Short mmCIF file of C-alpha atoms in Angstrom, two decimals:
data_model
loop_
_atom_site.label_atom_id
_atom_site.label_comp_id
_atom_site.label_asym_id
_atom_site.label_seq_id
_atom_site.Cartn_x
_atom_site.Cartn_y
_atom_site.Cartn_z
CA UNK A 1 -11.74 20.55 1.60
CA UNK A 2 -12.28 18.83 4.94
CA UNK A 3 -9.98 15.89 5.03
CA UNK A 4 -6.81 18.20 5.18
CA UNK A 5 -8.13 20.12 7.63
CA UNK A 6 -7.19 18.31 10.12
CA UNK A 7 -3.66 17.93 8.77
CA UNK A 8 -2.10 21.29 7.80
CA UNK A 9 -3.20 22.80 11.36
CA UNK A 10 -1.86 20.74 12.82
CA UNK A 11 -4.35 19.47 15.32
CA UNK A 12 -4.42 15.61 16.89
CA UNK A 13 -7.28 13.86 15.77
CA UNK A 14 -6.26 10.71 18.40
CA UNK A 15 -3.86 11.27 20.86
CA UNK A 16 -1.93 7.91 22.02
CA UNK A 17 0.27 8.75 25.01
CA UNK A 18 -1.40 7.50 27.76
CA UNK A 19 -1.85 4.33 25.93
CA UNK A 20 1.86 4.38 24.68
CA UNK A 21 2.76 5.04 28.47
CA UNK A 22 1.28 1.94 29.59
CA UNK A 23 1.99 -0.16 27.06
CA UNK A 24 6.19 1.17 28.16
CA UNK A 25 5.59 0.37 32.18
CA UNK A 26 4.00 -2.68 31.12
CA UNK A 27 7.49 -3.59 29.68
CA UNK A 28 9.48 -1.83 31.91
CA UNK A 29 7.93 -4.00 35.03
CA UNK A 30 8.72 -7.19 33.06
CA UNK A 31 11.92 -6.68 31.45
CA UNK A 32 10.86 -7.40 27.97
CA UNK A 33 11.95 -3.97 26.15
CA UNK A 34 14.77 -6.01 25.66
CA UNK A 35 11.93 -8.48 23.50
CA UNK A 36 10.18 -5.63 22.17
CA UNK A 37 12.83 -4.66 18.52
CA UNK A 38 11.16 -2.85 16.02
CA UNK A 39 12.03 -6.63 13.63
CA UNK A 40 10.34 -8.47 16.21
CA UNK A 41 7.10 -6.67 16.82
CA UNK A 42 6.20 -6.87 13.52
CA UNK A 43 5.95 -10.66 13.08
CA UNK A 44 3.91 -10.16 17.21
CA UNK A 45 1.64 -7.74 15.24
CA UNK A 46 1.15 -10.08 12.04
CA UNK A 47 0.24 -12.97 14.33
CA UNK A 48 -2.43 -10.87 15.24
CA UNK A 49 -3.93 -10.13 12.44
CA UNK A 50 -3.23 -14.01 11.69
CA UNK A 51 -5.60 -14.54 14.81
CA UNK A 52 -8.29 -11.97 12.57
CA UNK A 53 -8.02 -14.00 9.97
CA UNK A 54 -8.85 -17.25 11.44
CA UNK A 55 -12.36 -15.58 13.01
CA UNK A 56 -13.32 -14.83 10.22
CA UNK A 57 -11.84 -17.29 7.42
CA UNK A 58 -14.87 -19.23 6.84
CA UNK A 59 -17.47 -17.05 7.65
CA UNK A 60 -19.97 -15.26 4.29
CA UNK A 61 -19.49 -12.13 3.27
CA UNK A 62 -22.90 -11.10 5.20
CA UNK A 63 -22.36 -13.15 8.82
CA UNK A 64 -19.46 -10.85 8.94
CA UNK A 65 -21.36 -7.68 9.38
CA UNK A 66 -23.02 -9.87 13.52
CA UNK A 67 -19.32 -11.06 14.11
CA UNK A 68 -18.42 -8.12 16.62
CA UNK A 69 -22.49 -8.90 17.71
CA UNK A 70 -22.61 -11.96 17.49
CA UNK A 71 -22.01 -13.68 20.54
CA UNK A 72 -19.98 -16.15 19.10
CA UNK A 73 -17.42 -14.00 18.21
CA UNK A 74 -17.76 -10.94 19.65
CA UNK A 75 -15.49 -11.61 22.45
CA UNK A 76 -12.45 -12.91 20.18
CA UNK A 77 -12.91 -10.74 17.66
CA UNK A 78 -12.64 -7.75 20.50
CA UNK A 79 -9.44 -9.43 22.11
CA UNK A 80 -8.20 -9.09 18.63
CA UNK A 81 -8.50 -6.41 17.74
CA UNK A 82 -7.64 -4.97 20.89
CA UNK A 83 -3.81 -6.59 20.38
CA UNK A 84 -3.87 -6.03 17.29
CA UNK A 85 -3.88 -1.90 17.75
CA UNK A 86 -1.76 -2.77 21.54
CA UNK A 87 1.59 -4.24 19.39
CA UNK A 88 0.86 -0.87 16.08
CA UNK A 89 1.02 1.48 19.17
CA UNK A 90 4.15 -0.06 20.70
CA UNK A 91 6.41 -0.77 17.87
CA UNK A 92 5.19 2.97 16.40
CA UNK A 93 6.07 3.17 19.96
CA UNK A 94 10.09 1.99 19.58
CA UNK A 95 9.88 3.00 16.35
CA UNK A 96 9.15 6.76 17.44
CA UNK A 97 7.04 7.96 14.98
CA UNK A 98 4.11 10.29 16.81
CA UNK A 99 1.19 7.65 14.48
CA UNK A 100 -1.37 10.57 15.18
CA UNK A 101 0.31 12.68 12.36
CA UNK A 102 1.79 9.72 10.76
CA UNK A 103 -2.16 9.07 10.51
CA UNK A 104 -3.75 12.68 9.30
CA UNK A 105 -0.45 12.97 6.79
CA UNK A 106 -1.95 9.79 5.40
CA UNK A 107 -5.21 11.22 5.15
CA UNK A 108 -4.35 14.56 3.74
CA UNK A 109 -3.11 12.63 0.99
CA UNK A 110 -5.83 9.62 0.82
CA UNK A 111 -8.35 12.70 -0.44
CA UNK A 112 -5.62 14.24 -2.70
CA UNK A 113 -4.96 10.92 -5.32
CA UNK A 114 -8.89 9.94 -4.27
CA UNK A 115 -11.36 12.18 -5.64
CA UNK A 116 -14.19 11.62 -4.41
CA UNK A 117 -16.15 12.25 -7.85
CA UNK A 118 -13.49 10.61 -9.80
CA UNK A 119 -14.21 6.94 -7.89
CA UNK A 120 -17.14 7.63 -6.35
CA UNK A 121 -18.70 3.41 -5.95
CA UNK A 122 -15.86 1.70 -7.46
CA UNK A 123 -13.55 -0.66 -6.17
CA UNK A 124 -11.13 -0.82 -9.63
CA UNK A 125 -10.15 3.14 -8.92
CA UNK A 126 -8.85 2.71 -6.36
CA UNK A 127 -7.86 -0.59 -4.21
CA UNK A 128 -7.60 0.36 -0.45
CA UNK A 129 -9.43 2.81 0.19
CA UNK A 130 -7.79 4.09 2.61
CA UNK A 131 -3.98 4.16 1.04
CA UNK A 132 -2.29 3.42 -2.42
CA UNK A 133 -2.54 -0.17 -5.17
CA UNK A 134 -2.49 -3.67 -5.40
CA UNK A 135 -1.57 -6.07 -7.55
CA UNK A 136 1.82 -5.08 -7.52
CA UNK A 137 3.73 -6.50 -9.27
CA UNK B 1 -2.84 -2.87 40.29
CA UNK B 2 -2.40 0.69 37.92
CA UNK B 3 -2.58 -1.84 34.85
CA UNK B 4 -6.35 -2.56 35.05
CA UNK B 5 -7.11 0.85 36.98
CA UNK B 6 -8.59 2.70 33.67
CA UNK B 7 -10.52 -0.91 32.86
CA UNK B 8 -12.16 -0.71 35.64
CA UNK B 9 -13.19 2.40 36.12
CA UNK B 10 -13.96 3.72 32.93
CA UNK B 11 -11.96 5.64 32.25
CA UNK B 12 -11.03 6.61 28.34
CA UNK B 13 -7.47 5.05 27.49
CA UNK B 14 -7.22 6.55 23.22
CA UNK B 15 -10.92 8.50 22.38
CA UNK B 16 -10.55 7.30 18.48
CA UNK B 17 -14.82 9.17 17.84
CA UNK B 18 -12.89 12.23 15.64
CA UNK B 19 -11.07 9.52 13.69
CA UNK B 20 -13.92 7.03 12.81
CA UNK B 21 -16.53 9.37 11.87
CA UNK B 22 -13.17 10.86 9.28
CA UNK B 23 -13.37 7.41 8.00
CA UNK B 24 -17.52 7.39 8.11
CA UNK B 25 -17.63 10.53 5.52
CA UNK B 26 -14.77 9.17 3.63
CA UNK B 27 -16.34 6.06 2.87
CA UNK B 28 -19.90 7.68 2.89
CA UNK B 29 -18.34 10.31 -0.09
CA UNK B 30 -16.97 8.01 -2.17
CA UNK B 31 -19.38 5.30 -2.18
CA UNK B 32 -17.42 2.99 -0.62
CA UNK B 33 -18.86 1.65 2.39
CA UNK B 34 -21.06 -0.98 0.39
CA UNK B 35 -17.17 -2.92 -0.21
CA UNK B 36 -16.70 -2.17 4.09
CA UNK B 37 -17.63 -5.42 5.33
CA UNK B 38 -15.40 -6.47 8.51
CA UNK B 39 -14.18 -9.61 5.75
CA UNK B 40 -12.83 -7.80 3.49
CA UNK B 41 -11.34 -4.46 5.91
CA UNK B 42 -10.03 -8.18 7.40
CA UNK B 43 -8.26 -8.70 3.79
CA UNK B 44 -7.07 -5.06 3.16
CA UNK B 45 -5.61 -4.59 6.27
CA UNK B 46 -4.01 -7.83 6.37
CA UNK B 47 -2.46 -6.60 3.11
CA UNK B 48 -0.88 -3.50 5.14
CA UNK B 49 0.80 -5.20 7.57
CA UNK B 50 2.65 -6.98 4.54
CA UNK B 51 3.65 -4.14 3.21
CA UNK B 52 4.47 -3.14 7.02
CA UNK B 53 6.67 -6.59 6.21
CA UNK B 54 8.08 -5.88 3.27
CA UNK B 55 10.09 -3.16 4.94
CA UNK B 56 11.82 -4.87 7.84
CA UNK B 57 12.42 -8.56 5.69
CA UNK B 58 15.73 -7.61 5.07
CA UNK B 59 16.68 -5.79 7.94
CA UNK B 60 19.17 -6.97 11.09
CA UNK B 61 16.75 -6.95 13.88
CA UNK B 62 19.08 -3.65 15.59
CA UNK B 63 18.82 -1.32 12.21
CA UNK B 64 15.32 -2.80 12.16
CA UNK B 65 15.13 -0.22 15.57
CA UNK B 66 16.47 3.12 13.72
CA UNK B 67 13.88 2.34 10.73
CA UNK B 68 11.82 5.26 11.85
CA UNK B 69 14.59 8.26 11.49
CA UNK B 70 16.54 6.10 9.00
CA UNK B 71 15.17 8.88 5.91
CA UNK B 72 15.70 4.93 4.11
CA UNK B 73 12.07 3.70 5.20
CA UNK B 74 11.02 6.82 7.81
CA UNK B 75 8.46 7.28 5.39
CA UNK B 76 7.17 3.87 3.65
CA UNK B 77 6.66 3.39 7.62
CA UNK B 78 4.82 5.97 8.94
CA UNK B 79 2.65 5.23 5.61
CA UNK B 80 2.03 2.23 6.62
CA UNK B 81 1.73 1.75 10.07
CA UNK B 82 -0.86 4.86 9.62
CA UNK B 83 -2.50 2.74 6.75
CA UNK B 84 -2.64 -0.56 9.60
CA UNK B 85 -4.20 1.82 11.86
CA UNK B 86 -6.64 3.45 9.25
CA UNK B 87 -7.88 -0.88 8.45
CA UNK B 88 -7.75 -1.07 11.77
CA UNK B 89 -10.08 1.26 13.13
CA UNK B 90 -12.39 1.33 10.53
CA UNK B 91 -12.62 -2.61 10.90
CA UNK B 92 -13.75 -1.97 14.76
CA UNK B 93 -16.47 1.05 13.19
CA UNK B 94 -17.61 -1.44 10.54
CA UNK B 95 -18.42 -4.60 13.53
CA UNK B 96 -19.82 -2.56 16.19
CA UNK B 97 -16.72 -2.52 18.45
CA UNK B 98 -15.82 0.34 21.08
CA UNK B 99 -11.85 -0.09 21.20
CA UNK B 100 -10.86 1.80 23.40
CA UNK B 101 -12.83 -0.13 25.34
CA UNK B 102 -12.20 -3.77 23.75
CA UNK B 103 -8.50 -2.22 24.83
CA UNK B 104 -9.02 -1.48 28.78
CA UNK B 105 -10.48 -4.57 29.30
CA UNK B 106 -7.34 -6.85 27.19
CA UNK B 107 -4.37 -4.14 29.23
CA UNK B 108 -6.89 -5.89 32.64
CA UNK B 109 -6.76 -9.57 30.82
CA UNK B 110 -2.69 -9.30 30.70
CA UNK B 111 -2.20 -7.67 33.73
CA UNK B 112 -4.03 -11.15 34.92
CA UNK B 113 -2.00 -13.71 33.04
CA UNK B 114 2.06 -11.82 33.04
CA UNK B 115 1.84 -10.96 36.52
CA UNK B 116 5.17 -9.69 36.38
CA UNK B 117 7.29 -10.80 39.17
CA UNK B 118 6.61 -14.69 37.02
CA UNK B 119 7.64 -13.27 33.34
CA UNK B 120 10.33 -10.83 33.80
CA UNK B 121 12.51 -10.87 31.86
CA UNK B 122 11.59 -14.53 29.32
CA UNK B 123 10.76 -14.20 26.42
CA UNK B 124 9.67 -17.90 27.21
CA UNK B 125 7.33 -17.36 29.68
CA UNK B 126 5.17 -15.25 27.26
CA UNK B 127 4.81 -15.94 23.98
CA UNK B 128 3.16 -12.47 23.42
CA UNK B 129 3.59 -9.77 25.63
CA UNK B 130 0.06 -8.31 25.14
CA UNK B 131 -1.80 -11.47 24.38
CA UNK B 132 -1.13 -15.34 24.82
CA UNK B 133 0.30 -18.54 24.22
CA UNK B 134 2.08 -19.15 20.22
CA UNK B 135 3.97 -22.45 18.96
CA UNK B 136 -0.20 -23.26 19.37
CA UNK B 137 -0.77 -26.05 17.22
CA UNK C 1 21.54 -19.61 -18.35
CA UNK C 2 20.47 -22.46 -15.98
CA UNK C 3 17.27 -20.41 -14.57
CA UNK C 4 15.55 -20.67 -17.96
CA UNK C 5 16.03 -23.95 -19.09
CA UNK C 6 13.14 -25.84 -17.59
CA UNK C 7 10.54 -22.84 -17.61
CA UNK C 8 11.33 -22.37 -21.84
CA UNK C 9 11.29 -26.36 -21.99
CA UNK C 10 8.33 -27.38 -19.49
CA UNK C 11 9.77 -30.20 -18.33
CA UNK C 12 7.77 -30.15 -14.96
CA UNK C 13 10.26 -28.47 -11.62
CA UNK C 14 7.25 -29.90 -8.58
CA UNK C 15 4.45 -32.17 -10.01
CA UNK C 16 1.05 -31.61 -6.78
CA UNK C 17 -0.95 -33.87 -8.36
CA UNK C 18 -0.87 -36.41 -6.07
CA UNK C 19 -1.11 -33.64 -3.77
CA UNK C 20 -3.83 -31.96 -5.45
CA UNK C 21 -5.85 -34.89 -5.63
CA UNK C 22 -5.38 -35.63 -1.28
CA UNK C 23 -6.57 -32.13 -1.07
CA UNK C 24 -10.09 -32.60 -2.89
CA UNK C 25 -10.78 -36.19 -1.69
CA UNK C 26 -10.19 -34.08 1.35
CA UNK C 27 -12.74 -32.31 1.45
CA UNK C 28 -15.50 -34.17 -1.12
CA UNK C 29 -15.59 -36.81 2.00
CA UNK C 30 -16.27 -33.78 4.81
CA UNK C 31 -18.66 -31.99 1.95
CA UNK C 32 -16.10 -28.82 2.88
CA UNK C 33 -15.59 -27.83 -0.68
CA UNK C 34 -19.15 -25.20 -0.16
CA UNK C 35 -16.21 -23.57 2.34
CA UNK C 36 -13.24 -23.77 -0.03
CA UNK C 37 -13.33 -20.63 -1.61
CA UNK C 38 -10.80 -18.46 -2.95
CA UNK C 39 -11.39 -15.64 -1.19
CA UNK C 40 -12.07 -18.15 1.92
CA UNK C 41 -8.76 -19.66 1.44
CA UNK C 42 -7.21 -17.06 1.43
CA UNK C 43 -7.42 -16.07 4.40
CA UNK C 44 -6.74 -19.68 6.21
CA UNK C 45 -3.77 -19.66 4.54
CA UNK C 46 -3.03 -16.05 6.37
CA UNK C 47 -3.83 -17.83 9.46
CA UNK C 48 -1.71 -19.75 8.68
CA UNK C 49 1.46 -17.42 8.16
CA UNK C 50 0.61 -16.11 11.55
CA UNK C 51 1.41 -18.83 13.62
CA UNK C 52 4.73 -19.36 11.58
CA UNK C 53 5.33 -15.69 13.07
CA UNK C 54 4.78 -16.32 16.01
CA UNK C 55 7.32 -19.14 16.53
CA UNK C 56 9.57 -16.93 14.91
CA UNK C 57 8.38 -13.03 16.82
CA UNK C 58 10.27 -13.93 19.65
CA UNK C 59 13.14 -15.82 18.41
CA UNK C 60 17.00 -13.49 17.16
CA UNK C 61 17.79 -14.00 13.61
CA UNK C 62 20.48 -16.38 14.81
CA UNK C 63 18.10 -19.01 16.89
CA UNK C 64 16.26 -19.01 14.22
CA UNK C 65 18.92 -20.84 11.87
CA UNK C 66 18.30 -24.05 14.93
CA UNK C 67 14.61 -23.36 14.64
CA UNK C 68 14.03 -26.42 13.09
CA UNK C 69 15.97 -28.22 14.51
CA UNK C 70 16.02 -26.94 18.02
CA UNK C 71 13.31 -29.95 19.75
CA UNK C 72 11.30 -26.95 21.65
CA UNK C 73 10.48 -25.73 17.74
CA UNK C 74 10.84 -28.61 15.28
CA UNK C 75 7.71 -29.99 15.30
CA UNK C 76 6.26 -26.65 15.66
CA UNK C 77 7.94 -26.24 12.73
CA UNK C 78 6.77 -28.74 10.46
CA UNK C 79 4.21 -28.29 11.17
CA UNK C 80 2.63 -24.66 10.10
CA UNK C 81 5.34 -25.07 6.86
CA UNK C 82 2.58 -27.34 6.12
CA UNK C 83 -0.28 -26.16 6.70
CA UNK C 84 1.05 -23.58 4.64
CA UNK C 85 1.61 -25.83 1.71
CA UNK C 86 -1.35 -27.50 1.76
CA UNK C 87 -3.60 -24.30 1.83
CA UNK C 88 -1.29 -22.82 -0.71
CA UNK C 89 -1.61 -26.05 -2.62
CA UNK C 90 -5.49 -26.12 -2.04
CA UNK C 91 -6.01 -21.75 -2.54
CA UNK C 92 -4.02 -23.11 -5.92
CA UNK C 93 -6.42 -26.27 -7.14
CA UNK C 94 -9.53 -24.63 -6.62
CA UNK C 95 -8.30 -20.74 -9.03
CA UNK C 96 -7.84 -23.85 -11.16
CA UNK C 97 -3.63 -22.92 -11.26
CA UNK C 98 -0.37 -24.54 -12.39
CA UNK C 99 1.06 -24.07 -9.71
CA UNK C 100 4.47 -25.60 -11.48
CA UNK C 101 3.94 -23.30 -14.43
CA UNK C 102 3.37 -20.73 -12.22
CA UNK C 103 6.33 -21.50 -9.92
CA UNK C 104 8.22 -21.66 -13.56
CA UNK C 105 7.89 -18.37 -14.81
CA UNK C 106 8.40 -16.52 -11.95
CA UNK C 107 11.62 -17.90 -11.72
CA UNK C 108 12.73 -16.67 -15.03
CA UNK C 109 10.79 -13.52 -14.50
CA UNK C 110 13.89 -13.52 -11.91
CA UNK C 111 16.72 -14.50 -12.99
CA UNK C 112 16.01 -11.38 -15.79
CA UNK C 113 15.62 -9.10 -13.39
CA UNK C 114 18.27 -9.95 -11.39
CA UNK C 115 21.27 -10.55 -13.21
CA UNK C 116 23.65 -11.71 -11.30
CA UNK C 117 26.78 -9.79 -12.15
CA UNK C 118 24.31 -6.93 -11.28
CA UNK C 119 22.61 -7.09 -7.42
CA UNK C 120 25.59 -9.08 -5.66
CA UNK C 121 25.45 -9.69 -1.81
CA UNK C 122 23.64 -6.93 -1.68
CA UNK C 123 19.87 -6.94 -0.39
CA UNK C 124 18.73 -3.07 -1.66
CA UNK C 125 19.17 -3.56 -5.25
CA UNK C 126 16.98 -6.67 -4.19
CA UNK C 127 13.76 -6.37 -1.56
CA UNK C 128 12.38 -10.20 -2.58
CA UNK C 129 14.99 -11.83 -3.54
CA UNK C 130 13.17 -14.15 -5.65
CA UNK C 131 10.05 -11.47 -6.70
CA UNK C 132 10.01 -8.11 -6.16
CA UNK C 133 10.10 -4.62 -4.91
CA UNK C 134 9.34 -3.76 -1.57
CA UNK C 135 8.70 -0.15 -0.06
CA UNK C 136 6.05 0.86 -2.64
CA UNK C 137 2.73 2.97 -2.00
CA UNK D 1 -7.39 -44.93 5.71
CA UNK D 2 -6.49 -43.94 2.11
CA UNK D 3 -5.61 -40.86 3.67
CA UNK D 4 -2.66 -42.17 5.72
CA UNK D 5 -1.60 -44.82 3.10
CA UNK D 6 1.50 -42.23 2.10
CA UNK D 7 2.79 -41.10 5.28
CA UNK D 8 2.88 -44.61 7.07
CA UNK D 9 4.41 -45.83 3.80
CA UNK D 10 6.94 -42.96 3.78
CA UNK D 11 6.12 -42.70 0.04
CA UNK D 12 6.51 -39.72 -1.53
CA UNK D 13 3.65 -37.22 -2.71
CA UNK D 14 5.61 -34.09 -3.88
CA UNK D 15 9.38 -34.49 -4.59
CA UNK D 16 11.21 -30.60 -3.74
CA UNK D 17 14.97 -31.62 -3.66
CA UNK D 18 14.56 -29.96 -8.01
CA UNK D 19 13.07 -26.64 -6.48
CA UNK D 20 15.73 -26.68 -3.71
CA UNK D 21 18.89 -26.54 -5.38
CA UNK D 22 17.48 -24.48 -8.20
CA UNK D 23 16.39 -21.84 -5.14
CA UNK D 24 19.77 -22.46 -3.19
CA UNK D 25 21.82 -21.06 -7.17
CA UNK D 26 19.70 -18.66 -7.14
CA UNK D 27 20.79 -17.22 -4.18
CA UNK D 28 24.24 -18.41 -3.86
CA UNK D 29 25.24 -17.14 -7.28
CA UNK D 30 23.71 -13.25 -6.00
CA UNK D 31 25.60 -13.79 -2.85
CA UNK D 32 21.93 -13.51 -1.15
CA UNK D 33 21.80 -16.59 1.23
CA UNK D 34 22.77 -14.11 3.77
CA UNK D 35 20.09 -12.06 3.87
CA UNK D 36 18.17 -15.73 3.49
CA UNK D 37 17.75 -16.47 7.70
CA UNK D 38 13.91 -18.13 8.96
CA UNK D 39 13.42 -15.30 10.86
CA UNK D 40 13.87 -12.96 7.93
CA UNK D 41 12.33 -15.22 5.34
CA UNK D 42 9.27 -15.12 7.42
CA UNK D 43 8.69 -11.73 6.55
CA UNK D 44 9.60 -12.06 3.68
CA UNK D 45 6.91 -15.12 2.18
CA UNK D 46 4.29 -12.84 4.75
CA UNK D 47 5.16 -9.22 2.54
CA UNK D 48 3.47 -12.17 -0.39
CA UNK D 49 0.50 -13.33 1.89
CA UNK D 50 -0.05 -9.89 2.14
CA UNK D 51 0.29 -9.02 -1.07
CA UNK D 52 -2.38 -12.22 -2.36
CA UNK D 53 -4.36 -10.65 -0.18
CA UNK D 54 -4.32 -7.29 -1.90
CA UNK D 55 -6.04 -8.89 -4.58
CA UNK D 56 -8.99 -10.25 -2.94
CA UNK D 57 -9.94 -7.96 -0.73
CA UNK D 58 -12.54 -6.20 -2.33
CA UNK D 59 -13.42 -9.50 -4.79
CA UNK D 60 -16.70 -11.11 -3.22
CA UNK D 61 -16.60 -14.73 -2.67
CA UNK D 62 -18.36 -15.03 -6.01
CA UNK D 63 -16.21 -13.40 -8.15
CA UNK D 64 -13.30 -14.91 -5.66
CA UNK D 65 -13.93 -17.90 -7.86
CA UNK D 66 -13.10 -17.18 -11.66
CA UNK D 67 -10.03 -15.18 -10.05
CA UNK D 68 -7.70 -17.82 -11.84
CA UNK D 69 -8.87 -17.25 -15.01
CA UNK D 70 -10.44 -13.48 -15.55
CA UNK D 71 -7.97 -11.78 -17.27
CA UNK D 72 -7.92 -9.28 -14.91
CA UNK D 73 -6.30 -10.50 -12.09
CA UNK D 74 -5.12 -14.66 -13.43
CA UNK D 75 -1.48 -13.17 -13.97
CA UNK D 76 -1.39 -11.35 -10.51
CA UNK D 77 -2.80 -14.20 -8.66
CA UNK D 78 -0.15 -16.79 -10.85
CA UNK D 79 2.40 -14.27 -10.13
CA UNK D 80 1.72 -14.48 -6.02
CA UNK D 81 1.02 -18.10 -5.01
CA UNK D 82 4.58 -18.64 -7.36
CA UNK D 83 6.10 -16.20 -4.66
CA UNK D 84 4.60 -17.78 -1.20
CA UNK D 85 5.96 -21.38 -2.20
CA UNK D 86 8.80 -19.86 -3.43
CA UNK D 87 10.11 -18.01 -0.59
CA UNK D 88 8.57 -21.78 2.33
CA UNK D 89 9.99 -23.48 -0.10
CA UNK D 90 13.10 -22.01 1.02
CA UNK D 91 12.40 -21.50 3.74
CA UNK D 92 11.84 -24.96 4.05
CA UNK D 93 15.48 -25.41 3.76
CA UNK D 94 17.72 -22.84 4.77
CA UNK D 95 15.87 -24.54 8.01
CA UNK D 96 16.64 -28.43 7.07
CA UNK D 97 12.88 -29.50 7.23
CA UNK D 98 11.74 -31.89 4.75
CA UNK D 99 8.76 -30.87 3.18
CA UNK D 100 6.62 -33.92 1.71
CA UNK D 101 8.03 -35.05 4.97
CA UNK D 102 5.93 -32.64 6.77
CA UNK D 103 3.27 -32.65 4.88
CA UNK D 104 2.59 -36.45 4.64
CA UNK D 105 2.60 -36.34 9.08
CA UNK D 106 0.44 -33.35 8.52
CA UNK D 107 -2.11 -35.40 5.96
CA UNK D 108 -2.41 -37.58 8.76
CA UNK D 109 -2.55 -35.93 11.57
CA UNK D 110 -5.60 -33.73 9.73
CA UNK D 111 -7.97 -37.46 8.69
CA UNK D 112 -7.37 -38.78 12.55
CA UNK D 113 -8.56 -35.45 14.24
CA UNK D 114 -11.59 -34.80 11.52
CA UNK D 115 -13.40 -38.19 10.25
CA UNK D 116 -15.13 -37.21 8.21
CA UNK D 117 -19.13 -39.04 9.65
CA UNK D 118 -18.22 -36.65 12.68
CA UNK D 119 -17.25 -32.95 10.83
CA UNK D 120 -19.18 -33.51 7.63
CA UNK D 121 -20.50 -30.08 6.53
CA UNK D 122 -19.55 -28.02 9.28
CA UNK D 123 -17.31 -25.45 9.03
CA UNK D 124 -18.10 -25.23 13.13
CA UNK D 125 -16.58 -28.48 14.31
CA UNK D 126 -13.98 -27.93 12.28
CA UNK D 127 -11.96 -23.94 12.17
CA UNK D 128 -8.97 -25.14 9.07
CA UNK D 129 -10.25 -27.86 7.51
CA UNK D 130 -6.18 -29.08 7.10
CA UNK D 131 -5.11 -28.69 10.58
CA UNK D 132 -6.05 -26.90 14.30
CA UNK D 133 -9.04 -24.61 16.05
CA UNK D 134 -9.04 -20.69 16.05
CA UNK D 135 -10.73 -18.09 17.65
CA UNK D 136 -8.11 -19.60 20.24
CA UNK D 137 -6.87 -16.42 22.50
#
């Protein structure tokens, strides 16, 4: 019930307007909008996610839980998370997608797709906790 | 100047608190928090970014500009953008990282790193418009 | 017909034995095998693919056709392609997967899945020329 | 010493010629070469690596060591490893890069970069066992 409330009511969960405007201004001031096609931005986003992987690649799962606070990795973790968000918001912006509405729709779909009493405690019943199936093809 | 304002003043650009709480509740209701280590979530985030790539892989750059409105791709685009955001916010949450603060810090750093009058119109002077260098290693 | 020949006959297409042995020796000499779990190596592979994306992210599609010969990018392109292959072969090795057999099986499946006279010239009929469907989920 | 031998002698480590020819023929028969620009193929490769991540995302590191033999995951693992190799070889081919030469050069560089007696047993001294540094930017 609670999962679907905001999606049906249309209340915003996250307001990206200020950040969208900031990134638009940043690109315009540098005449970089010409490079910011969705195809290019997907690749740029991928590059940042690659760097996030590099931070965690040799880290044991338990240690990864401290990576945001560990002085050796905290700054790099923050930087890469920020980079991923910046490209994601810029990508959504140039695509004309309302990221907040997309997220509320997805949360509603996930609540229906993964009923709590059927998937509880299983990583098999869900392959992606907030989205869909894996192992496809 | 404007680029640094919010970062120095500490004013929030994007407030993720409601979404963080929603994802926490969603995981708790399904007993999925046990699977949500940072290392695992980085891989889940990567899987979603992979799906985003699949939508755009054979699409010419010009056509990609319409992918958010094209009826053949709009829903898939929205779904994958939402999935990426959901995993990114959940990842930041379990890492204890304030994503809004990280973004404001990054925007400030980018403004200093890419002075508009030195990088204008060049994709060489910046390899990643909001972050850093490519071609490393 | 020709596509299935090697797969049915069992003739090797690519012999990775020497490279597998070399990487095994390299890891053993450095006591790095302890870090080379499949999960870790998938992340390391992802990091290298991220770097490949960084080379191409702002490059127009036409220019990308020259990236392997362009003096500004040729060395970086070669390095990243090599890195991806090294991690892929090491990953297959620790997983106990015969990469050559896997490839021959896949080629056979693709020949059946994409009959030339039904998919000719269309990027819609195939979303991944050598594998499967996109836009899933 | 051994690490550099093949690279200096120019002896092939892996011969991709047959697979390169097979993929060329496959694309030509379907008139798909028109879609196979390096930029597009990097994205397709990324999509496959994303699927590989989806297989391993919720899997504990220890369990990942059995994923190539576990009946629940073995076929998917083989399929995705094959897909990654197919796109990597096709990408190298359209770029005009000799993947075997690139790998031999990289192995030689890695042997010099990571002297066994200086990096033994440390995942700090190397962030990428076969390539370079992480945590950049």
